[in-house]
Short mmCIF file of C-alpha atoms and ligand atoms in Angstrom, two decimals:
data_model
loop_
_atom_site.label_atom_id
_atom_site.label_comp_id
_atom_site.label_asym_id
_atom_site.label_seq_id
_atom_site.Cartn_x
_atom_site.Cartn_y
_atom_site.Cartn_z
CA MET X 4 -12.03 -32.06 -3.23
CA SER X 5 -7.86 -31.32 -3.59
CA SER X 6 -5.66 -31.44 -0.92
CA ASN X 7 -5.05 -27.62 -1.14
CA PRO X 8 -6.69 -26.14 0.71
CA HIS X 9 -7.09 -22.44 -0.90
CA GLN X 10 -8.15 -24.72 -4.37
CA ASN X 11 -11.20 -26.12 -2.24
CA ALA X 12 -11.67 -22.21 -0.55
CA VAL X 13 -12.33 -21.19 -4.68
CA THR X 14 -13.96 -25.13 -5.00
CA GLN X 15 -16.58 -23.60 -2.59
CA LEU X 16 -16.67 -20.31 -3.44
CA GLU X 17 -17.66 -20.88 -7.06
CA GLN X 18 -20.61 -23.77 -5.21
CA VAL X 19 -22.28 -20.94 -3.44
CA ALA X 20 -21.85 -18.50 -5.92
CA SER X 21 -24.29 -20.64 -8.87
CA LEU X 22 -26.47 -20.50 -6.04
CA LEU X 23 -26.61 -17.11 -5.54
CA SER X 24 -26.37 -15.82 -9.19
CA ASP X 25 -30.05 -15.79 -9.53
CA SER X 26 -30.47 -13.01 -6.90
CA TYR X 27 -28.53 -10.75 -8.56
CA GLN X 28 -29.77 -11.22 -12.18
CA ASP X 29 -29.60 -7.31 -13.53
CA ARG X 30 -25.80 -7.24 -11.73
CA GLN X 31 -24.09 -10.24 -13.35
CA ALA X 32 -21.90 -8.36 -14.57
CA GLU X 33 -21.21 -6.72 -11.38
CA PHE X 34 -21.50 -10.08 -9.26
CA GLU X 35 -18.93 -11.99 -11.64
CA ALA X 36 -16.29 -9.71 -10.83
CA ALA X 37 -16.52 -9.97 -7.51
CA ILE X 38 -16.64 -13.28 -7.52
CA ASP X 39 -13.83 -13.34 -9.34
CA LYS X 40 -11.75 -10.49 -6.73
CA LEU X 41 -12.57 -13.63 -3.79
CA LYS X 42 -10.88 -15.85 -5.59
CA GLU X 43 -7.72 -14.49 -4.58
CA PRO X 44 -6.59 -12.78 -1.08
CA ASP X 45 -6.40 -9.38 -1.91
CA GLN X 46 -2.68 -9.27 -0.73
CA VAL X 47 -0.31 -11.82 0.84
CA PHE X 48 3.29 -10.96 2.34
CA GLU X 49 5.70 -13.34 2.89
CA THR X 50 9.04 -12.84 4.42
CA GLU X 51 11.76 -14.77 6.26
CA LEU X 52 12.29 -13.20 10.14
CA SER X 53 16.06 -13.86 11.47
CA VAL X 54 15.61 -14.59 15.13
CA LYS X 55 18.74 -14.68 17.86
CA MET X 56 18.69 -17.82 19.05
CA ASP X 57 20.18 -18.91 23.07
CA ASP X 58 23.14 -20.57 21.43
CA GLY X 59 24.37 -17.22 19.65
CA LYS X 60 23.44 -18.21 16.22
CA THR X 61 20.49 -16.90 13.42
CA LYS X 62 17.72 -18.83 12.51
CA LYS X 63 15.83 -18.03 9.75
CA PHE X 64 11.76 -18.91 10.17
CA GLN X 65 8.99 -18.32 6.89
CA ALA X 66 6.03 -16.07 7.62
CA PHE X 67 2.84 -15.56 6.18
CA ARG X 68 0.58 -12.57 6.30
CA SER X 69 -3.10 -12.55 3.90
CA GLU X 70 -5.23 -10.17 3.73
CA HIS X 71 -8.19 -12.35 1.93
CA ASN X 72 -11.35 -8.81 2.24
CA ASN X 73 -11.52 -5.74 3.38
CA ALA X 74 -15.67 -4.80 1.73
CA ARG X 75 -17.12 -5.22 5.55
CA GLY X 76 -14.21 -3.79 7.70
CA PRO X 77 -10.59 -3.92 8.73
CA TYR X 78 -9.67 -7.23 7.67
CA LYS X 79 -9.58 -10.31 10.80
CA GLY X 80 -7.80 -12.93 12.21
CA GLY X 81 -5.13 -14.72 13.83
CA ILE X 82 -1.74 -16.27 13.57
CA ARG X 83 -0.84 -19.48 13.72
CA PHE X 84 3.04 -20.90 14.93
CA HIS X 85 2.58 -24.55 13.14
CA HIS X 86 5.09 -26.39 10.85
CA ASP X 87 3.11 -27.27 8.49
CA VAL X 88 1.90 -23.81 7.06
CA ASN X 89 2.24 -22.51 4.05
CA ARG X 90 1.09 -20.34 2.07
CA ASP X 91 -1.98 -22.16 0.69
CA GLU X 92 -3.35 -22.48 4.06
CA VAL X 93 -2.80 -18.79 4.97
CA LYS X 94 -4.84 -17.35 2.15
CA ALA X 95 -7.72 -20.56 2.52
CA LEU X 96 -8.28 -19.75 6.71
CA SER X 97 -8.00 -16.01 6.00
CA THR X 98 -11.01 -16.63 3.28
CA TRP X 99 -12.60 -18.90 5.67
CA MET X 100 -12.35 -16.01 8.18
CA THR X 101 -13.94 -13.51 6.29
CA TRP X 102 -17.11 -16.04 5.74
CA LYS X 103 -17.02 -16.38 9.31
CA CYS X 104 -16.61 -12.68 10.39
CA ALA X 105 -19.93 -12.45 7.62
CA VAL X 106 -21.71 -14.40 9.31
CA THR X 107 -22.05 -12.97 12.63
CA GLY X 108 -23.11 -9.45 10.86
CA ILE X 109 -18.93 -8.03 12.32
CA PRO X 110 -17.91 -5.28 10.68
CA TYR X 111 -14.48 -6.77 9.18
CA GLY X 112 -13.34 -8.94 7.00
CA GLY X 113 -10.90 -12.13 6.96
CA GLY X 114 -6.89 -12.09 7.53
CA LYS X 115 -4.91 -15.24 8.83
CA GLY X 116 -1.36 -15.69 9.82
CA GLY X 117 1.02 -18.09 10.05
CA VAL X 118 4.97 -18.34 10.89
CA VAL X 119 6.39 -21.95 10.05
CA VAL X 120 7.91 -23.42 13.76
CA ASN X 121 6.88 -25.87 15.57
CA PRO X 122 6.91 -23.83 18.88
CA ARG X 123 8.29 -26.03 21.59
CA GLU X 124 11.49 -26.73 20.49
CA LEU X 125 12.47 -22.75 20.62
CA SER X 126 13.35 -21.92 23.95
CA VAL X 127 10.56 -19.24 25.66
CA GLY X 128 12.94 -16.04 25.17
CA GLU X 129 13.48 -17.78 21.76
CA LEU X 130 9.86 -17.33 21.02
CA GLU X 131 9.83 -13.85 22.30
CA ARG X 132 11.84 -12.95 20.39
CA LEU X 133 10.10 -15.09 16.83
CA SER X 134 6.36 -12.22 18.31
CA ARG X 135 8.58 -9.86 17.87
CA ALA X 136 10.13 -9.85 14.95
CA TYR X 137 6.50 -11.38 13.51
CA SER X 138 4.89 -8.08 15.19
CA ARG X 139 7.71 -5.84 13.62
CA TRP X 140 7.67 -7.12 10.82
CA LEU X 141 4.18 -6.41 9.88
CA SER X 142 3.96 -3.28 12.02
CA ASP X 143 3.32 -1.14 8.51
CA LYS X 144 0.73 -3.43 7.47
CA ILE X 145 -1.65 -3.26 10.18
CA GLY X 146 -3.58 -1.07 12.84
CA PRO X 147 -7.02 -0.91 14.13
CA TRP X 148 -8.29 -0.13 11.30
CA VAL X 149 -7.23 -1.95 8.53
CA ASP X 150 -5.67 -5.87 9.77
CA VAL X 151 -6.33 -6.69 13.75
CA PRO X 152 -4.89 -10.42 14.14
CA ALA X 153 -5.06 -12.51 16.92
CA PRO X 154 -4.21 -16.16 18.34
CA ASP X 155 -5.00 -18.98 16.59
CA VAL X 156 -3.28 -22.93 17.42
CA ASN X 157 0.27 -22.37 19.16
CA THR X 158 -0.08 -18.76 20.22
CA THR X 159 -1.53 -17.64 23.27
CA GLY X 160 -2.37 -13.97 24.82
CA GLN X 161 1.90 -13.86 26.16
CA ILE X 162 2.39 -14.20 22.89
CA MET X 163 -0.03 -10.10 21.84
CA ALA X 164 1.52 -9.43 24.87
CA TRP X 165 4.82 -9.62 23.35
CA MET X 166 3.43 -8.27 19.57
CA VAL X 167 1.92 -5.55 21.43
CA ASP X 168 4.77 -3.76 22.70
CA GLU X 169 6.62 -4.30 20.38
CA TYR X 170 4.31 -3.02 17.97
CA GLN X 171 3.75 0.18 19.83
CA GLN X 172 7.81 0.85 20.20
CA ALA X 173 8.24 -0.29 15.85
CA LEU X 174 5.54 2.86 15.56
CA ALA X 175 7.01 4.88 18.11
CA GLU X 176 10.64 4.56 16.35
CA LYS X 177 8.93 5.78 13.09
CA GLY X 178 7.98 8.98 14.34
CA LEU X 179 4.71 7.32 14.33
CA ILE X 180 1.85 9.41 16.32
CA GLN X 181 -0.35 5.75 17.28
CA GLU X 182 -2.90 6.64 19.56
CA ASN X 183 -4.01 2.56 19.92
CA PRO X 184 -1.51 -0.54 19.80
CA TRP X 185 -4.31 -2.47 21.81
CA GLY X 186 -6.72 -2.48 20.06
CA THR X 187 -4.52 -3.56 16.67
CA PHE X 188 -4.71 -7.14 18.11
CA THR X 189 -7.06 -8.70 19.64
CA GLY X 190 -6.94 -12.56 22.20
CA LYS X 191 -4.72 -9.75 24.64
CA PRO X 192 -4.76 -11.37 28.85
CA LEU X 193 -6.77 -9.23 30.47
CA GLU X 194 -4.45 -7.02 32.19
CA LEU X 195 -3.76 -5.27 28.83
CA GLY X 196 -6.93 -4.71 27.09
CA GLY X 197 -8.42 -8.34 26.09
CA SER X 198 -12.31 -9.01 26.78
CA GLU X 199 -14.14 -10.32 29.97
CA GLY X 200 -16.64 -13.68 28.50
CA ARG X 201 -13.67 -14.55 26.07
CA GLU X 202 -12.34 -17.42 27.25
CA GLU X 203 -15.44 -19.82 27.15
CA ALA X 204 -17.12 -17.76 24.14
CA THR X 205 -16.71 -19.75 21.20
CA GLY X 206 -17.85 -22.84 23.79
CA LEU X 207 -20.80 -20.65 25.47
CA GLY X 208 -21.71 -19.10 21.63
CA GLY X 209 -22.10 -22.65 20.57
CA VAL X 210 -24.50 -23.74 22.78
CA PHE X 211 -26.65 -20.75 21.52
CA VAL X 212 -26.76 -22.26 18.49
CA LEU X 213 -27.75 -25.71 20.07
CA ASP X 214 -30.47 -24.32 21.84
CA LYS X 215 -32.16 -22.41 18.57
CA LEU X 216 -31.35 -25.85 17.25
CA VAL X 217 -32.99 -27.99 19.30
CA VAL X 218 -36.55 -26.29 19.08
CA GLU X 219 -35.82 -26.94 15.38
CA LEU X 220 -35.36 -30.38 15.36
CA GLY X 221 -38.57 -31.23 17.88
CA LEU X 222 -36.05 -31.99 21.08
CA LYS X 223 -36.35 -30.41 24.93
CA PRO X 224 -33.42 -30.26 26.07
CA LYS X 225 -33.60 -32.68 29.49
CA GLN X 226 -33.87 -35.47 26.48
CA THR X 227 -31.30 -34.38 25.03
CA THR X 228 -27.94 -36.45 24.26
CA ILE X 229 -24.59 -34.91 23.37
CA ALA X 230 -21.31 -36.44 22.66
CA ILE X 231 -18.25 -34.10 21.84
CA GLN X 232 -15.02 -35.08 21.66
CA GLY X 233 -12.57 -33.07 22.90
CA PHE X 234 -12.13 -31.75 25.96
CA GLY X 235 -9.93 -28.24 25.70
CA ASN X 236 -11.18 -24.70 25.43
CA VAL X 237 -13.71 -25.21 23.12
CA GLY X 238 -14.98 -28.50 24.12
CA TYR X 239 -15.32 -28.70 27.88
CA TRP X 240 -17.07 -24.57 27.25
CA PHE X 241 -19.61 -26.23 25.43
CA ALA X 242 -19.91 -29.12 28.25
CA LYS X 243 -20.42 -27.14 30.75
CA HIS X 244 -22.63 -24.25 29.82
CA ALA X 245 -24.47 -27.55 27.26
CA ALA X 246 -25.00 -29.17 30.85
CA ASP X 247 -26.18 -26.12 33.06
CA ARG X 248 -28.99 -26.27 30.93
CA GLY X 249 -29.84 -29.38 31.82
CA TYR X 250 -28.72 -31.41 28.52
CA GLN X 251 -27.35 -34.84 28.66
CA VAL X 252 -23.58 -34.81 27.28
CA VAL X 253 -22.75 -38.33 27.59
CA THR X 254 -19.48 -38.50 26.76
CA VAL X 255 -16.45 -36.47 26.20
CA SER X 256 -13.00 -37.17 24.98
CA ASP X 257 -9.08 -35.97 25.07
CA SER X 258 -6.50 -37.04 22.81
CA LYS X 259 -6.30 -40.12 24.94
CA GLY X 260 -9.65 -41.61 24.62
CA GLY X 261 -13.70 -41.02 25.68
CA THR X 262 -16.01 -41.26 28.72
CA TYR X 263 -19.49 -41.99 28.81
CA VAL X 264 -21.75 -41.81 31.43
CA GLU X 265 -25.18 -42.94 31.11
CA GLY X 266 -28.13 -39.74 31.79
CA GLY X 267 -25.37 -36.60 31.28
CA MET X 268 -22.01 -36.29 33.36
CA ASN X 269 -20.90 -33.09 35.85
CA PRO X 270 -19.00 -31.50 32.90
CA GLU X 271 -16.68 -29.73 35.98
CA LYS X 272 -15.87 -32.98 38.26
CA ALA X 273 -14.96 -34.45 34.22
CA LEU X 274 -11.97 -31.09 34.58
CA ALA X 275 -11.06 -31.77 37.73
CA HIS X 276 -10.37 -35.31 37.07
CA LYS X 277 -8.62 -35.16 33.77
CA ARG X 278 -6.35 -32.13 35.45
CA LYS X 279 -5.38 -35.17 38.44
CA THR X 280 -4.96 -37.34 36.23
CA GLY X 281 -3.89 -35.73 32.89
CA THR X 282 -6.81 -36.86 31.49
CA VAL X 283 -10.58 -37.54 31.01
CA SER X 284 -11.14 -40.87 29.43
CA ASP X 285 -10.94 -43.07 33.37
CA PHE X 286 -13.73 -40.66 34.32
CA GLY X 287 -16.82 -43.00 33.46
CA LYS X 288 -16.70 -45.93 31.20
CA LYS X 289 -13.85 -45.84 28.91
CA ILE X 290 -14.14 -45.11 24.84
CA SER X 291 -12.77 -44.65 21.88
CA ASN X 292 -12.48 -42.04 19.81
CA GLU X 293 -13.90 -43.39 16.69
CA GLU X 294 -16.63 -45.24 19.06
CA LEU X 295 -17.41 -41.81 20.20
CA LEU X 296 -18.43 -40.77 16.89
CA GLU X 297 -20.48 -43.94 16.40
CA LEU X 298 -22.07 -42.96 19.59
CA GLU X 299 -26.33 -43.31 18.94
CA VAL X 300 -26.88 -39.54 20.44
CA ASP X 301 -28.96 -36.79 19.20
CA ILE X 302 -25.72 -34.35 18.95
CA LEU X 303 -22.20 -34.50 17.79
CA VAL X 304 -20.26 -32.11 18.88
CA PRO X 305 -16.51 -32.47 17.28
CA ALA X 306 -14.34 -30.01 18.85
CA ALA X 307 -10.66 -30.87 18.12
CA LEU X 308 -9.18 -32.60 14.74
CA GLU X 309 -9.58 -31.40 11.87
CA ASN X 310 -11.24 -33.96 9.22
CA VAL X 311 -12.52 -36.81 11.35
CA ILE X 312 -15.69 -37.40 9.88
CA HIS X 313 -14.33 -38.87 6.68
CA GLU X 314 -16.06 -40.81 3.68
CA GLY X 315 -14.84 -43.67 5.63
CA ASN X 316 -17.40 -43.40 8.89
CA ALA X 317 -19.70 -40.11 7.39
CA ALA X 318 -22.53 -43.01 6.92
CA ASN X 319 -22.13 -45.08 10.35
CA ILE X 320 -22.98 -41.13 12.15
CA LYS X 321 -25.95 -42.41 13.95
CA ALA X 322 -26.54 -38.24 15.39
CA LYS X 323 -29.00 -36.13 14.36
CA ALA X 324 -27.43 -33.19 14.42
CA ILE X 325 -23.32 -32.30 14.35
CA ILE X 326 -22.26 -28.82 15.31
CA GLU X 327 -18.84 -28.13 14.31
CA MET X 328 -17.11 -26.45 16.47
CA GLY X 329 -13.72 -27.11 16.06
CA ASN X 330 -12.45 -26.21 12.29
CA GLY X 331 -13.10 -28.19 10.03
CA PRO X 332 -13.80 -31.96 11.36
CA VAL X 333 -16.11 -33.04 8.46
CA THR X 334 -14.36 -33.20 5.26
CA PRO X 335 -16.11 -32.39 1.87
CA GLU X 336 -16.59 -35.66 0.74
CA ALA X 337 -18.04 -36.95 3.95
CA ASP X 338 -21.17 -33.85 3.76
CA PRO X 339 -23.12 -34.92 0.59
CA ILE X 340 -23.56 -38.77 2.02
CA LEU X 341 -24.36 -36.72 5.97
CA THR X 342 -26.67 -34.40 4.09
CA LYS X 343 -28.43 -38.20 2.04
CA ASN X 344 -28.56 -39.12 5.25
CA GLY X 345 -31.01 -36.15 7.00
CA VAL X 346 -28.32 -35.24 9.12
CA VAL X 347 -28.16 -31.58 10.07
CA ILE X 348 -24.64 -29.88 9.60
CA ILE X 349 -23.80 -26.99 11.58
CA PRO X 350 -20.75 -24.95 10.08
CA ASP X 351 -17.40 -24.08 11.23
CA ILE X 352 -17.76 -20.71 10.32
CA LEU X 353 -21.30 -20.71 12.33
CA ALA X 354 -20.84 -22.91 15.43
CA ASN X 355 -17.81 -21.30 16.39
CA ALA X 356 -18.35 -17.65 15.21
CA GLY X 357 -18.70 -16.49 18.86
CA GLY X 358 -14.56 -16.50 19.82
CA VAL X 359 -14.23 -14.30 16.88
CA THR X 360 -17.28 -12.31 18.14
CA VAL X 361 -15.77 -11.23 21.39
CA SER X 362 -13.12 -10.65 19.96
CA TYR X 363 -14.30 -8.56 18.01
CA PHE X 364 -16.18 -7.18 21.46
CA GLU X 365 -12.55 -6.99 22.51
CA TRP X 366 -11.61 -4.19 19.90
CA VAL X 367 -14.45 -2.59 20.71
CA GLN X 368 -14.26 -2.10 23.77
CA ASN X 369 -10.76 -1.35 22.92
CA LEU X 370 -11.30 1.20 20.86
CA GLN X 371 -14.02 3.41 23.50
CA GLY X 372 -11.15 2.64 26.53
CA TYR X 373 -14.01 1.23 28.60
CA TYR X 374 -14.44 -2.34 29.79
CA TRP X 375 -18.29 -3.94 29.63
CA THR X 376 -18.39 -6.76 32.98
CA HIS X 377 -18.79 -10.62 32.27
CA GLU X 378 -22.33 -10.20 31.82
CA GLU X 379 -22.68 -7.26 29.64
CA VAL X 380 -20.35 -8.92 27.12
CA ILE X 381 -22.25 -12.29 27.25
CA SER X 382 -25.54 -10.74 26.84
CA LYS X 383 -24.02 -9.55 24.10
CA LEU X 384 -22.85 -11.98 22.40
CA GLN X 385 -26.22 -14.43 22.32
CA PRO X 386 -28.36 -12.49 20.37
CA LEU X 387 -25.61 -12.15 17.48
CA MET X 388 -25.57 -16.63 17.64
CA GLU X 389 -29.11 -16.77 17.45
CA LYS X 390 -29.67 -14.15 14.53
CA ALA X 391 -26.47 -16.28 12.65
CA PHE X 392 -28.72 -19.52 13.14
CA ALA X 393 -32.03 -17.91 12.34
CA GLU X 394 -30.61 -16.44 9.34
CA MET X 395 -28.73 -19.24 7.93
CA TRP X 396 -32.38 -21.51 8.92
CA VAL X 397 -34.62 -19.16 7.10
CA THR X 398 -31.91 -19.31 4.02
CA LYS X 399 -31.62 -23.33 4.50
CA LYS X 400 -35.53 -23.87 4.28
CA GLU X 401 -35.69 -21.15 1.30
CA HIS X 402 -33.62 -23.03 -0.90
CA GLN X 403 -33.24 -26.12 -0.18
CA VAL X 404 -29.74 -26.27 0.44
CA ASP X 405 -27.64 -28.32 3.86
CA GLY X 406 -26.61 -26.02 6.89
CA ARG X 407 -22.69 -25.38 5.04
CA MET X 408 -23.87 -24.13 2.41
CA ALA X 409 -26.91 -22.58 3.17
CA THR X 410 -24.17 -20.44 5.97
CA TYR X 411 -21.85 -19.91 3.43
CA MET X 412 -25.11 -18.70 0.96
CA THR X 413 -25.24 -15.53 3.38
CA ALA X 414 -22.20 -15.38 4.28
CA VAL X 415 -21.46 -14.70 0.88
CA LYS X 416 -23.80 -12.77 -0.02
CA ARG X 417 -23.16 -10.01 2.41
CA VAL X 418 -19.93 -8.98 1.28
CA VAL X 419 -20.41 -9.07 -2.08
CA ASP X 420 -23.68 -6.59 -1.79
CA VAL X 421 -20.70 -4.60 0.17
CA MET X 422 -18.85 -4.37 -2.48
CA LEU X 423 -21.99 -4.13 -4.76
CA LEU X 424 -22.49 -1.23 -3.29
CA ARG X 425 -18.74 -0.15 -2.60
CA GLY X 426 -19.29 -0.33 -6.75
CA ASN X 427 -15.00 -0.03 -8.69
CA LEU X 428 -15.51 -3.64 -9.85
CA SER X 429 -15.19 -3.00 -13.38
P1 LIG Y 529 -7.15 -27.34 22.82
O1 LIG Y 529 -6.30 -27.28 22.97
O2 LIG Y 529 -7.60 -26.70 24.40
O3 LIG Y 529 -8.54 -28.45 23.02
C1 LIG Y 529 -8.35 -29.45 22.20
C2 LIG Y 529 -8.78 -30.96 22.62
O4 LIG Y 529 -8.75 -31.93 21.93
C3 LIG Y 529 -7.87 -31.43 23.79
O5 LIG Y 529 -8.61 -31.59 24.69
C4 LIG Y 529 -6.81 -32.23 23.32
O6 LIG Y 529 -6.70 -33.25 24.32
C5 LIG Y 529 -8.06 -32.97 22.28
N1 LIG Y 529 -7.09 -33.74 21.45
C6 LIG Y 529 -6.28 -34.24 20.88
N2 LIG Y 529 -5.86 -34.76 20.08
C7 LIG Y 529 -7.22 -35.88 19.91
C8 LIG Y 529 -7.76 -36.99 18.97
N3 LIG Y 529 -7.08 -37.26 18.36
N4 LIG Y 529 -8.75 -36.55 19.49
C9 LIG Y 529 -9.67 -36.14 20.30
N5 LIG Y 529 -9.54 -35.73 20.75
C10 LIG Y 529 -8.32 -34.66 20.73
O7 LIG Y 529 -7.88 -26.58 21.43
P2 LIG Y 529 -9.67 -25.15 21.89
O8 LIG Y 529 -8.99 -23.62 21.92
O9 LIG Y 529 -10.63 -26.59 21.95
O10 LIG Y 529 -9.59 -25.91 19.73
C11 LIG Y 529 -10.81 -27.03 19.42
C12 LIG Y 529 -11.10 -26.75 17.78
O11 LIG Y 529 -11.54 -25.54 18.17
C13 LIG Y 529 -9.53 -26.11 17.01
O12 LIG Y 529 -10.22 -27.26 15.43
C14 LIG Y 529 -9.71 -24.41 16.69
O13 LIG Y 529 -9.08 -23.76 15.93
C15 LIG Y 529 -11.07 -24.38 17.20
N6 LIG Y 529 -11.40 -23.07 17.43
C16 LIG Y 529 -11.30 -22.82 18.61
C17 LIG Y 529 -11.87 -21.27 19.21
C18 LIG Y 529 -11.29 -21.34 20.55
O14 LIG Y 529 -11.38 -20.05 20.99
N7 LIG Y 529 -10.11 -21.69 20.98
C19 LIG Y 529 -12.51 -20.52 17.91
C20 LIG Y 529 -12.36 -21.01 16.95
C21 LIG Y 529 -11.91 -22.15 16.15
#
């Protein structure tokens, strides 16, 4: 695999297409045209935003929005503020969003945006002006039925609130009546049309998948041990919902290291400890983040960084299954090593799809102007996650492929089928 993420997304699509090709024997030319179209985003916008800094000078920031495919619905995807963002990264991430939305069947395509900036170097005022500049630039390219952005790395509910406000103003200045600015962004604060349940959605969605996976693996929750790398939003909520169901969460970690508790820990107490001391690592017995990955546990849950399971350590993984709650924790080189050793991989686009699914619920609530209770949101999330897992498992068995390939086959097929239905591919 190359170090270019967009090239990796294209290579992955080509591998999936070669496995799907047989099912399109009677429509081969259209199938190939659809796959070719999916190799590049529909459009990528790029600009330099000018932002007034606190010292009175104007600074330029490179900004992007990639709209990959909207065959199944509006483009959907976050906006990241990061110094490493580049055109190929947002292209790749928007492609993966197309697959992620297709996995749970929510009616969206894929998009992703980014600004090259280290937000920690900005004052609150500068961050607000940058967010507003980005939203104003995008205002004629997005909309509830066109492209629906959301938070991503280093962007927050507050940033979405500024963006909604600026978007509404920009349209009003152009004399455009925009009846639903709230439906144009998700991940908003609750007071501004956000959804109940969004905070825990990604972690809980992963636990709905875990519940189905253990049945397939012949494990019992109370005897199932789990190691989680990362104890932020995703790691904590995964740990809490798993422990509530009786699973043994034996280890969790943060950037300062991991902690091990024989028999399983109480994640709420571990979080209280982290809040008090700044780290979870000395809550129980200390272990390193590297040791955590190689522990003798049933389920390994990387929920922090990318590329932590690689060619160098894949052969040492002892878990029966990996649930990828973080994005991209397993490198392409590690995949075949894990599969050869019988480790089941539940890929990120399925495992952590609970987040974008509840974002979809937020949008639905904004469009109807009627808001659901926490219980209603969760009860709608559960069947979508379970169905996505079941579909993946059937494809995995039918085609004798690994969990990642099975998930991609289901997702790509869903997008291609709609493109074929819509036609116009020549
Ligand atoms: P977060 O910032 O809340 O938490 C990240 C955690 O990782 C923290 O506990 C941090 O201490 C830990 N960490 C940082 N460096 C580490 C290291 N070297 N070793 C071990 N742990 C380390 O982020 P989050 O929202 O929980 O997101 C985690 C992952 O899940 C990311 O890959 C993110 O893209 C992905 N994700 C998040 C969501 C969501 O809804 N939050 C949705 C989909 C995917």
